[in-house]
mmCIF file of C-alpha atoms in Angstrom:
data_model
loop_
_atom_site.group_PDB
_atom_site.id
_atom_site.type_symbol
_atom_site.label_atom_id
_atom_site.label_comp_id
_atom_site.label_asym_id
_atom_site.label_seq_id
_atom_site.Cartn_x
_atom_site.Cartn_y
_atom_site.Cartn_z
ATOM 1 C CA UNK A 4 0.000 0.000 0.000
ATOM 2 C CA UNK A 5 1.252 3.483 -0.834
ATOM 3 C CA UNK A 6 -1.322 5.651 0.911
ATOM 4 C CA UNK A 7 -1.601 8.007 3.816
ATOM 5 C CA UNK A 8 -2.023 7.605 7.496
ATOM 6 C CA UNK A 9 -5.134 9.131 9.010
ATOM 7 C CA UNK A 10 -5.841 12.762 9.705
ATOM 8 C CA UNK A 11 -8.761 12.583 12.009
ATOM 9 C CA UNK A 12 -10.291 15.214 14.322
ATOM 10 C CA UNK A 13 -10.864 18.892 13.757
ATOM 11 C CA UNK A 14 -8.452 21.393 15.298
ATOM 12 C CA UNK A 15 -8.205 25.154 15.605
ATOM 13 C CA UNK A 16 -4.730 24.870 14.082
ATOM 14 C CA UNK A 17 -6.115 23.803 10.755
ATOM 15 C CA UNK A 18 -9.467 25.578 10.968
ATOM 16 C CA UNK A 19 -11.558 22.459 10.460
ATOM 17 C CA UNK A 20 -8.820 20.391 8.861
ATOM 18 C CA UNK A 21 -7.181 17.687 10.954
ATOM 19 C CA UNK A 22 -4.823 16.527 13.665
ATOM 20 C CA UNK A 23 -2.363 13.697 13.058
ATOM 21 C CA UNK A 24 -2.655 10.501 15.031
ATOM 22 C CA UNK A 25 -0.865 7.191 14.729
ATOM 23 C CA UNK A 26 -2.464 4.233 12.982
ATOM 24 C CA UNK A 27 -1.182 1.223 11.114
ATOM 25 C CA UNK A 28 0.869 2.118 7.995
ATOM 26 C CA UNK A 29 -1.412 -0.221 6.061
ATOM 27 C CA UNK A 30 -4.632 1.275 7.371
ATOM 28 C CA UNK A 31 -4.770 4.816 5.977
ATOM 29 C CA UNK A 32 -7.699 7.069 6.683
ATOM 30 C CA UNK A 33 -8.497 10.762 6.325
ATOM 31 C CA UNK A 34 -10.232 13.568 8.118
ATOM 32 C CA UNK A 35 -13.797 12.494 8.852
ATOM 33 C CA UNK A 36 -14.666 10.538 5.714
ATOM 34 C CA UNK A 37 -12.685 8.203 3.446
ATOM 35 C CA UNK A 38 -10.986 10.701 1.125
ATOM 36 C CA UNK A 39 -7.572 9.139 0.641
ATOM 37 C CA UNK A 40 -4.402 10.439 -0.970
ATOM 38 C CA UNK A 41 -1.746 8.319 -2.646
ATOM 39 C CA UNK A 42 1.814 8.722 -3.902
ATOM 40 C CA UNK A 43 1.332 5.798 -6.308
ATOM 41 C CA UNK A 44 -0.463 6.635 -9.564
ATOM 42 C CA UNK A 45 -1.203 2.895 -9.946
ATOM 43 C CA UNK A 46 -3.008 2.621 -6.599
ATOM 44 C CA UNK A 47 -6.208 0.606 -7.307
ATOM 45 C CA UNK A 48 -9.574 2.308 -6.863
ATOM 46 C CA UNK A 49 -11.685 0.878 -4.058
ATOM 47 C CA UNK A 50 -15.462 0.955 -4.201
ATOM 48 C CA UNK A 51 -16.968 3.787 -2.206
ATOM 49 C CA UNK A 52 -13.607 5.445 -1.437
ATOM 50 C CA UNK A 53 -12.518 8.680 -3.113
ATOM 51 C CA UNK A 54 -8.811 9.037 -3.914
ATOM 52 C CA UNK A 55 -6.521 11.974 -4.762
ATOM 53 C CA UNK A 56 -3.071 11.858 -6.414
ATOM 54 C CA UNK A 57 -0.667 14.709 -7.087
ATOM 55 C CA UNK A 58 2.942 14.450 -8.325
ATOM 56 C CA UNK A 59 3.974 17.098 -5.791
ATOM 57 C CA UNK A 60 5.164 14.280 -3.540
ATOM 58 C CA UNK A 61 7.172 12.929 -6.474
ATOM 59 C CA UNK A 62 8.802 16.345 -6.852
ATOM 60 C CA UNK A 63 9.790 16.267 -3.190
ATOM 61 C CA UNK A 64 11.223 12.757 -3.560
ATOM 62 C CA UNK A 65 13.207 13.754 -6.653
ATOM 63 C CA UNK A 66 14.505 16.780 -4.751
ATOM 64 C CA UNK A 67 15.587 14.494 -1.922
ATOM 65 C CA UNK A 68 17.548 12.362 -4.412
ATOM 66 C CA UNK A 69 19.074 15.481 -5.951
ATOM 67 C CA UNK A 70 20.105 16.708 -2.509
ATOM 68 C CA UNK A 71 21.920 13.417 -1.931
ATOM 69 C CA UNK A 72 23.155 13.243 -5.584
ATOM 70 C CA UNK A 73 21.777 9.705 -6.031
ATOM 71 C CA UNK A 74 19.464 8.028 -8.613
ATOM 72 C CA UNK A 75 17.492 5.992 -6.101
ATOM 73 C CA UNK A 76 16.994 5.566 -2.389
ATOM 74 C CA UNK A 77 16.862 2.111 -0.836
ATOM 75 C CA UNK A 78 15.232 2.133 2.577
ATOM 76 C CA UNK A 79 15.524 -0.249 5.495
ATOM 77 C CA UNK A 80 13.098 -1.692 6.410
ATOM 78 C CA UNK A 81 11.932 -1.952 2.801
ATOM 79 C CA UNK A 82 9.604 0.797 1.553
ATOM 80 C CA UNK A 83 7.375 -0.109 -1.411
ATOM 81 C CA UNK A 84 6.474 3.578 -1.649
ATOM 82 C CA UNK A 85 10.132 4.545 -2.060
ATOM 83 C CA UNK A 86 10.543 1.937 -4.820
ATOM 84 C CA UNK A 87 7.429 3.283 -6.583
ATOM 85 C CA UNK A 88 8.694 6.870 -6.397
ATOM 86 C CA UNK A 89 12.134 5.850 -7.689
ATOM 87 C CA UNK A 90 10.545 4.124 -10.730
ATOM 88 C CA UNK A 91 8.198 6.964 -11.770
ATOM 89 C CA UNK A 92 9.074 8.757 -15.025
ATOM 90 C CA UNK A 93 7.907 12.285 -15.856
ATOM 91 C CA UNK A 94 8.897 15.716 -17.122
ATOM 92 C CA UNK A 95 8.486 17.793 -13.993
ATOM 93 C CA UNK A 96 8.952 21.111 -15.821
ATOM 94 C CA UNK A 97 5.867 20.437 -17.974
ATOM 95 C CA UNK A 98 3.632 18.997 -15.249
ATOM 96 C CA UNK A 99 3.908 21.334 -12.268
ATOM 97 C CA UNK A 100 2.729 24.964 -12.416
ATOM 98 C CA UNK A 101 5.506 27.479 -13.215
ATOM 99 C CA UNK A 102 5.597 29.073 -9.742
ATOM 100 C CA UNK A 103 6.172 25.777 -7.893
ATOM 101 C CA UNK A 104 8.383 26.224 -4.828
ATOM 102 C CA UNK A 105 11.199 23.709 -4.324
ATOM 103 C CA UNK A 106 13.504 23.874 -1.312
ATOM 104 C CA UNK A 107 16.234 21.334 -0.513
ATOM 105 C CA UNK A 108 18.988 22.497 1.803
ATOM 106 C CA UNK A 109 20.745 21.824 5.062
ATOM 107 C CA UNK A 110 18.452 22.614 7.962
ATOM 108 C CA UNK A 111 19.018 25.901 9.783
ATOM 109 C CA UNK A 112 16.747 28.349 11.635
ATOM 110 C CA UNK A 113 17.252 30.900 8.833
ATOM 111 C CA UNK A 114 16.363 28.375 6.122
ATOM 112 C CA UNK A 115 13.195 27.337 7.943
ATOM 113 C CA UNK A 116 12.118 30.955 8.275
ATOM 114 C CA UNK A 117 12.765 31.531 4.554
ATOM 115 C CA UNK A 118 10.608 28.499 3.676
ATOM 116 C CA UNK A 119 7.891 29.604 6.094
ATOM 117 C CA UNK A 120 7.783 33.083 4.580
ATOM 118 C CA UNK A 121 7.501 31.702 1.021
ATOM 119 C CA UNK A 122 4.728 29.261 1.980
ATOM 120 C CA UNK A 123 2.833 31.927 3.875
ATOM 121 C CA UNK A 124 2.908 34.160 0.796
ATOM 122 C CA UNK A 125 2.030 31.398 -1.692
ATOM 123 C CA UNK A 126 -0.456 29.218 0.199
ATOM 124 C CA UNK A 127 -1.187 30.720 3.589
ATOM 125 C CA UNK A 128 -0.594 30.257 7.290
ATOM 126 C CA UNK A 129 -1.669 26.593 7.400
ATOM 127 C CA UNK A 130 1.131 25.605 5.022
ATOM 128 C CA UNK A 131 3.651 27.790 6.857
ATOM 129 C CA UNK A 132 2.794 25.998 10.097
ATOM 130 C CA UNK A 133 3.964 22.715 8.591
ATOM 131 C CA UNK A 134 7.489 24.077 9.072
ATOM 132 C CA UNK A 135 7.970 23.542 12.768
ATOM 133 C CA UNK A 136 10.520 25.408 14.907
ATOM 134 C CA UNK A 137 14.134 24.471 14.284
ATOM 135 C CA UNK A 138 15.579 21.881 16.641
ATOM 136 C CA UNK A 139 19.364 21.783 16.795
ATOM 137 C CA UNK A 140 21.194 18.438 16.634
ATOM 138 C CA UNK A 141 20.987 16.652 19.930
ATOM 139 C CA UNK A 142 24.050 14.462 19.491
ATOM 140 C CA UNK A 143 27.506 14.846 18.006
ATOM 141 C CA UNK A 144 27.637 13.690 14.347
ATOM 142 C CA UNK A 145 23.983 14.535 13.587
ATOM 143 C CA UNK A 146 23.157 16.526 10.432
ATOM 144 C CA UNK A 147 19.711 17.710 9.342
ATOM 145 C CA UNK A 148 18.190 18.739 5.995
ATOM 146 C CA UNK A 149 14.731 19.883 4.895
ATOM 147 C CA UNK A 150 12.952 19.205 1.590
ATOM 148 C CA UNK A 151 9.776 21.181 0.803
ATOM 149 C CA UNK A 152 7.808 21.398 -2.458
ATOM 150 C CA UNK A 153 4.646 23.444 -2.873
ATOM 151 C CA UNK A 154 2.411 24.827 -5.587
ATOM 152 C CA UNK A 155 -0.869 26.641 -6.018
ATOM 153 C CA UNK A 156 -3.126 26.650 -9.081
ATOM 154 C CA UNK A 157 -6.207 28.889 -9.306
ATOM 155 C CA UNK A 158 -7.484 28.410 -12.886
ATOM 156 C CA UNK A 159 -10.870 29.803 -13.879
ATOM 157 C CA UNK A 160 -13.418 28.798 -16.484
ATOM 158 C CA UNK A 161 -13.417 31.369 -19.345
ATOM 159 C CA UNK A 162 -17.211 31.503 -19.047
ATOM 160 C CA UNK A 163 -18.865 30.516 -15.798
ATOM 161 C CA UNK A 164 -21.385 27.743 -15.460
ATOM 162 C CA UNK A 165 -24.702 27.950 -13.642
ATOM 163 C CA UNK A 166 -24.944 26.758 -10.020
ATOM 164 C CA UNK A 167 -27.750 24.229 -9.583
ATOM 165 C CA UNK A 168 -29.813 24.973 -6.492
ATOM 166 C CA UNK A 169 -31.492 21.580 -6.751
ATOM 167 C CA UNK A 170 -29.246 18.662 -5.755
ATOM 168 C CA UNK A 171 -28.968 15.614 -7.980
ATOM 169 C CA UNK A 172 -28.607 12.035 -6.864
ATOM 170 C CA UNK A 173 -25.006 10.797 -6.976
ATOM 171 C CA UNK A 174 -24.584 7.025 -6.737
ATOM 172 C CA UNK A 175 -21.278 5.436 -5.726
ATOM 173 C CA UNK A 176 -19.970 2.030 -6.800
ATOM 174 C CA UNK A 177 -21.284 0.456 -3.619
ATOM 175 C CA UNK A 178 -24.802 1.461 -4.645
ATOM 176 C CA UNK A 179 -25.195 4.188 -2.030
ATOM 177 C CA UNK A 180 -26.993 7.347 -3.192
ATOM 178 C CA UNK A 181 -26.446 10.942 -2.036
ATOM 179 C CA UNK A 182 -28.088 14.251 -2.910
ATOM 180 C CA UNK A 183 -25.215 16.427 -4.182
ATOM 181 C CA UNK A 184 -25.091 20.078 -5.204
ATOM 182 C CA UNK A 185 -23.342 21.017 -8.414
ATOM 183 C CA UNK A 186 -23.376 23.180 -11.521
ATOM 184 C CA UNK A 187 -23.687 22.896 -15.277
ATOM 185 C CA UNK A 188 -25.385 24.231 -18.365
ATOM 186 C CA UNK A 189 -28.209 23.480 -20.783
ATOM 187 C CA UNK A 190 -30.309 25.135 -23.494
ATOM 188 C CA UNK A 191 -29.040 28.387 -25.033
ATOM 189 C CA UNK A 192 -26.418 28.755 -22.319
ATOM 190 C CA UNK A 193 -24.896 25.385 -23.276
ATOM 191 C CA UNK A 194 -24.260 26.577 -26.820
ATOM 192 C CA UNK A 195 -22.417 29.678 -25.613
ATOM 193 C CA UNK A 196 -19.336 27.852 -24.302
ATOM 194 C CA UNK A 197 -17.878 27.161 -27.758
ATOM 195 C CA UNK A 198 -14.527 25.364 -27.710
ATOM 196 C CA UNK A 199 -14.206 25.861 -23.972
ATOM 197 C CA UNK A 200 -16.029 22.538 -23.488
ATOM 198 C CA UNK A 201 -15.125 19.746 -25.901
ATOM 199 C CA UNK A 202 -16.107 16.101 -26.041
ATOM 200 C CA UNK A 203 -12.985 13.935 -26.223
ATOM 201 C CA UNK A 204 -14.828 10.609 -26.217
ATOM 202 C CA UNK A 205 -18.430 9.395 -26.054
ATOM 203 C CA UNK A 206 -19.607 5.827 -26.633
ATOM 204 C CA UNK A 207 -23.264 7.059 -26.561
ATOM 205 C CA UNK A 208 -23.804 4.643 -23.686
ATOM 206 C CA UNK A 209 -22.830 6.578 -20.555
ATOM 207 C CA UNK A 210 -19.041 6.416 -20.944
ATOM 208 C CA UNK A 211 -17.504 9.754 -21.942
ATOM 209 C CA UNK A 212 -14.665 12.226 -21.439
ATOM 210 C CA UNK A 213 -14.955 16.033 -21.615
ATOM 211 C CA UNK A 214 -12.226 18.672 -21.805
ATOM 212 C CA UNK A 215 -12.783 22.035 -20.075
ATOM 213 C CA UNK A 216 -10.509 24.953 -20.957
ATOM 214 C CA UNK A 217 -9.036 26.845 -18.014
ATOM 215 C CA UNK A 218 -7.900 30.472 -17.994
ATOM 216 C CA UNK A 219 -4.784 31.155 -15.880
ATOM 217 C CA UNK A 220 -3.910 34.701 -16.940
ATOM 218 C CA UNK A 221 -0.488 33.451 -18.082
ATOM 219 C CA UNK A 222 0.047 32.576 -21.762
ATOM 220 C CA UNK A 223 2.978 30.370 -20.741
ATOM 221 C CA UNK A 224 0.691 28.238 -18.600
ATOM 222 C CA UNK A 225 -2.204 26.830 -20.617
ATOM 223 C CA UNK A 226 -4.340 24.440 -18.569
ATOM 224 C CA UNK A 227 -7.440 22.312 -18.875
ATOM 225 C CA UNK A 228 -9.530 19.910 -16.822
ATOM 226 C CA UNK A 229 -10.723 16.545 -18.080
ATOM 227 C CA UNK A 230 -13.734 14.833 -16.531
ATOM 228 C CA UNK A 231 -14.084 11.210 -17.508
ATOM 229 C CA UNK A 232 -16.119 8.208 -16.507
ATOM 230 C CA UNK A 233 -13.848 5.293 -15.592
ATOM 231 C CA UNK A 234 -14.883 2.714 -18.191
ATOM 232 C CA UNK A 235 -12.801 -0.374 -17.454
ATOM 233 C CA UNK A 236 -10.023 1.514 -15.674
ATOM 234 C CA UNK A 237 -9.288 0.550 -12.093
ATOM 235 C CA UNK A 238 -6.543 3.070 -11.289
ATOM 236 C CA UNK A 239 -5.280 6.526 -12.238
ATOM 237 C CA UNK A 240 -2.296 5.251 -14.223
ATOM 238 C CA UNK A 241 -4.239 3.484 -16.987
ATOM 239 C CA UNK A 242 -7.003 6.114 -17.050
ATOM 240 C CA UNK A 243 -4.606 9.074 -17.270
ATOM 241 C CA UNK A 244 -2.586 7.465 -20.056
ATOM 242 C CA UNK A 245 -5.805 7.127 -22.074
ATOM 243 C CA UNK A 246 -6.755 10.726 -21.287
ATOM 244 C CA UNK A 247 -3.342 11.966 -22.425
ATOM 245 C CA UNK A 248 -3.842 10.082 -25.701
ATOM 246 C CA UNK A 249 -7.299 11.647 -26.144
ATOM 247 C CA UNK A 250 -5.863 15.129 -25.532
ATOM 248 C CA UNK A 251 -3.288 14.540 -28.265
ATOM 249 C CA UNK A 252 -5.749 13.350 -30.915
ATOM 250 C CA UNK A 253 -6.742 15.618 -33.790
ATOM 251 C CA UNK A 254 -10.248 16.994 -33.444
ATOM 252 C CA UNK A 255 -13.242 15.816 -35.442
ATOM 253 C CA UNK A 256 -15.605 18.772 -34.870
ATOM 254 C CA UNK A 257 -18.544 17.033 -36.569
ATOM 255 C CA UNK A 258 -19.334 13.438 -37.517
ATOM 256 C CA UNK A 259 -22.223 11.064 -38.088
ATOM 257 C CA UNK A 260 -23.217 8.626 -35.361
ATOM 258 C CA UNK A 261 -25.880 5.955 -35.140
ATOM 259 C CA UNK A 262 -28.027 5.305 -32.096
ATOM 260 C CA UNK A 263 -30.821 2.720 -31.999
ATOM 261 C CA UNK A 264 -30.945 2.543 -35.808
ATOM 262 C CA UNK A 265 -31.105 6.306 -36.385
ATOM 263 C CA UNK A 266 -28.303 8.482 -37.811
ATOM 264 C CA UNK A 267 -27.398 11.727 -36.099
ATOM 265 C CA UNK A 268 -25.056 14.685 -36.526
ATOM 266 C CA UNK A 269 -22.658 14.797 -33.591
ATOM 267 C CA UNK A 270 -20.594 17.867 -32.683
ATOM 268 C CA UNK A 271 -17.696 17.835 -30.243
ATOM 269 C CA UNK A 272 -18.872 21.070 -28.592
ATOM 270 C CA UNK A 273 -22.072 21.727 -26.657
ATOM 271 C CA UNK A 274 -25.235 22.836 -28.453
ATOM 272 C CA UNK A 275 -28.601 24.160 -27.170
ATOM 273 C CA UNK A 276 -29.866 20.548 -27.287
ATOM 274 C CA UNK A 277 -27.322 19.421 -24.718
ATOM 275 C CA UNK A 278 -27.206 19.147 -20.952
ATOM 276 C CA UNK A 279 -24.154 19.113 -18.680
ATOM 277 C CA UNK A 280 -24.034 18.698 -14.897
ATOM 278 C CA UNK A 281 -21.218 17.957 -12.503
ATOM 279 C CA UNK A 282 -20.973 18.111 -8.723
ATOM 280 C CA UNK A 283 -19.021 20.651 -6.726
ATOM 281 C CA UNK A 284 -15.995 18.801 -5.377
ATOM 282 C CA UNK A 285 -13.688 19.696 -2.524
ATOM 283 C CA UNK A 286 -11.157 18.120 -0.183
ATOM 284 C CA UNK A 287 -8.793 19.282 2.540
ATOM 285 C CA UNK A 288 -6.352 16.748 3.945
ATOM 286 C CA UNK A 289 -3.247 16.716 6.078
ATOM 287 C CA UNK A 290 -1.489 13.425 5.479
ATOM 288 C CA UNK A 291 1.446 11.477 6.841
ATOM 289 C CA UNK A 292 3.138 8.649 4.921
ATOM 290 C CA UNK A 293 4.337 6.019 7.411
ATOM 291 C CA UNK A 294 5.837 3.781 4.699
ATOM 292 C CA UNK A 295 8.496 6.481 4.199
ATOM 293 C CA UNK A 296 8.889 7.797 7.722
ATOM 294 C CA UNK A 297 11.413 6.633 10.287
ATOM 295 C CA UNK A 298 13.327 4.379 7.870
ATOM 296 C CA UNK A 299 17.056 4.283 7.206
ATOM 297 C CA UNK A 300 18.754 4.868 3.846
ATOM 298 C CA UNK A 301 22.211 5.594 2.414
ATOM 299 C CA UNK A 302 23.784 3.541 5.176
ATOM 300 C CA UNK A 303 27.564 3.448 5.363
ATOM 301 C CA UNK A 304 30.262 2.723 7.817
ATOM 302 C CA UNK A 305 30.094 6.336 8.867
ATOM 303 C CA UNK A 306 26.389 6.313 9.705
ATOM 304 C CA UNK A 307 22.984 6.553 7.992
ATOM 305 C CA UNK A 308 20.169 8.918 6.987
ATOM 306 C CA UNK A 309 16.658 8.561 8.377
ATOM 307 C CA UNK A 310 13.419 10.326 7.356
ATOM 308 C CA UNK A 311 11.275 11.967 9.973
ATOM 309 C CA UNK A 312 7.478 12.323 9.494
ATOM 310 C CA UNK A 313 6.740 12.855 5.745
ATOM 311 C CA UNK A 314 3.653 15.085 5.434
ATOM 312 C CA UNK A 315 1.427 16.660 2.801
ATOM 313 C CA UNK A 316 -1.180 19.378 3.157
ATOM 314 C CA UNK A 317 -3.595 19.339 0.214
ATOM 315 C CA UNK A 318 -6.586 21.560 -0.425
ATOM 316 C CA UNK A 319 -8.683 21.476 -3.588
ATOM 317 C CA UNK A 320 -12.083 22.582 -4.759
ATOM 318 C CA UNK A 321 -14.047 22.860 -7.989
ATOM 319 C CA UNK A 322 -17.155 24.976 -8.494
ATOM 320 C CA UNK A 323 -18.992 26.852 -11.252
ATOM 321 C CA UNK A 324 -16.266 29.526 -11.486
ATOM 322 C CA UNK A 325 -13.162 27.339 -11.613
ATOM 323 C CA UNK A 326 -10.732 25.394 -9.466
ATOM 324 C CA UNK A 327 -8.284 25.761 -6.596
ATOM 325 C CA UNK A 328 -5.411 23.344 -5.953
ATOM 326 C CA UNK A 329 -2.945 23.883 -3.089
ATOM 327 C CA UNK A 330 -0.424 21.246 -2.055
ATOM 328 C CA UNK A 331 2.624 21.415 0.204
ATOM 329 C CA UNK A 332 4.915 18.421 0.804
ATOM 330 C CA UNK A 333 7.532 18.209 3.560
ATOM 331 C CA UNK A 334 10.376 15.664 3.861
ATOM 332 C CA UNK A 335 12.761 16.010 6.855
ATOM 333 C CA UNK A 336 15.903 13.827 6.526
ATOM 334 C CA UNK A 337 18.442 13.495 9.321
ATOM 335 C CA UNK A 338 21.943 11.991 9.227
ATOM 336 C CA UNK A 339 23.183 10.042 12.221
ATOM 337 C CA UNK A 340 26.819 9.052 12.300
ATOM 338 C CA UNK A 341 27.884 5.714 13.725
ATOM 339 C CA UNK A 342 29.425 6.942 16.782
ATOM 340 C CA UNK A 343 10.972 11.782 -3.939
ATOM 341 C CA UNK A 344 -10.231 10.048 -39.255
ATOM 342 C CA UNK A 345 -8.928 13.305 -38.941
ATOM 343 C CA UNK A 346 -11.386 14.482 -41.630
ATOM 344 C CA UNK A 347 -14.752 15.838 -40.540
ATOM 345 C CA UNK A 348 -17.673 13.918 -42.030
ATOM 346 C CA UNK A 349 -20.084 16.164 -44.019
ATOM 347 C CA UNK A 350 -23.295 15.444 -42.123
ATOM 348 C CA UNK A 351 -25.101 18.804 -42.112
ATOM 349 C CA UNK A 352 -28.322 17.159 -43.226
ATOM 350 C CA UNK A 353 -28.567 14.905 -40.175
ATOM 351 C CA UNK A 354 -30.460 15.906 -37.002
ATOM 352 C CA UNK A 355 -28.237 17.141 -34.201
ATOM 353 C CA UNK A 356 -27.588 14.481 -31.569
ATOM 354 C CA UNK A 357 -28.717 15.670 -28.099
ATOM 355 C CA UNK A 358 -25.812 15.046 -25.745
ATOM 356 C CA UNK A 359 -26.312 14.568 -22.035
ATOM 357 C CA UNK A 360 -23.320 14.504 -19.721
ATOM 358 C CA UNK A 361 -24.421 14.049 -16.131
ATOM 359 C CA UNK A 362 -21.620 13.172 -13.721
ATOM 360 C CA UNK A 363 -23.900 11.567 -11.144
ATOM 361 C CA UNK A 364 -21.795 8.464 -10.597
ATOM 362 C CA UNK A 365 -18.078 7.829 -9.986
ATOM 363 C CA UNK A 366 -15.756 9.791 -12.268
ATOM 364 C CA UNK A 367 -12.199 11.082 -12.601
ATOM 365 C CA UNK A 368 -11.293 14.777 -12.550
ATOM 366 C CA UNK A 369 -7.759 15.520 -13.771
ATOM 367 C CA UNK A 370 -6.021 18.897 -14.057
ATOM 368 C CA UNK A 371 -3.441 19.308 -16.844
ATOM 369 C CA UNK A 372 -0.925 21.787 -18.155
ATOM 370 C CA UNK A 373 -0.733 21.853 -21.948
ATOM 371 C CA UNK A 374 1.872 19.376 -23.221
ATOM 372 C CA UNK A 375 2.344 17.623 -19.862
ATOM 373 C CA UNK A 376 2.741 13.858 -19.647
ATOM 374 C CA UNK A 377 0.854 13.724 -16.324
ATOM 375 C CA UNK A 378 -1.699 15.991 -14.630
ATOM 376 C CA UNK A 379 -0.755 18.046 -11.573
ATOM 377 C CA UNK A 380 -3.801 16.651 -9.736
ATOM 378 C CA UNK A 381 -6.159 13.730 -10.259
ATOM 379 C CA UNK A 382 -9.253 12.930 -8.204
ATOM 380 C CA UNK A 383 -11.372 9.779 -8.152
ATOM 381 C CA UNK A 384 -14.803 10.741 -6.832
ATOM 382 C CA UNK A 385 -16.719 7.727 -5.514
ATOM 383 C CA UNK A 386 -18.800 8.759 -2.535
ATOM 384 C CA UNK A 387 -20.046 11.802 -0.618
ATOM 385 C CA UNK A 388 -16.822 12.892 1.061
ATOM 386 C CA UNK A 389 -15.766 15.269 -1.749
ATOM 387 C CA UNK A 390 -19.306 16.407 -2.583
ATOM 388 C CA UNK A 391 -21.546 19.094 -1.126
ATOM 389 C CA UNK A 392 -24.344 16.856 0.086
ATOM 390 C CA UNK A 393 -27.806 18.035 1.040
ATOM 391 C CA UNK A 394 -28.298 17.670 4.783
#
């Protein structure tokens, strides 16, 4: 397992977030409902459990390796999470937002204050509080370092959607149903979004993928969101590879389709005949990764390194105006000496196919920078914990 340990109980410190407590490394949990985070993009989905993955933890791990000038880190006792992070391949410069903070230096009071100040400015006080007061070495031959990676993304929809004041029923894979609030578009308003909403795939039988353009205010940072039903996928890795392939395909703006013996004209943008609805989603988690913490690595005759508590603070939300993603990852190593059809089909004469995209069952939301090989956040929504549910 490559997941988090629990963050349970509300505290004033995190203003309704969580307080860490110790549980089994193989029994991760989250705040008050089963939203889980993972460092492994191949972590299997579990029925009725929502899951979030961001490569920010990977950036921290890669920074740890760069600090030590090594290609991999072998931990004792064995860490499957460390092996997974060592094997992951990506182009970090294309995946993470351009203002990502990366710190990897020897630990000093001045360095900690510099990191705190940067986090406070970028994310806020909650992230800054992850950087605890400096503690000097307690024994001769001890050396400390600190690895911190953090980014914020606040993309907006170019044209807002309409909040739905009437909740819709969302059904998870366990068969449980919840009344969830959301947003969307239909009728004349649906046709006004143009290329900002595009259909990437639709089997006309409730399996589909939609691309939503994001506006960041920075021409160097083009982003989009893809919402997709899972199909046969059972983890992020296989689903995201398919999504990346769909994003790279050449558009077919119009084509002919057949449904129940009738031919239709199908456009890859929304029309006044169409309906779109998706739930508001949100999550705030403070996570610890026990499979990485308190394990030795780079052992030698002169001593060894050991990781202290590895933590991530993640906050995300999606509503009718756009998205917010905030994630901060902290890795504290310590050294003790021994003494991470490209042609459009001419089908103008056919009736326009009425598309209906209602995300009222489990789906994947992934957030991409243009040209990236992986998204900077992916969410599997399968239950009420990330929804705004009617009381």
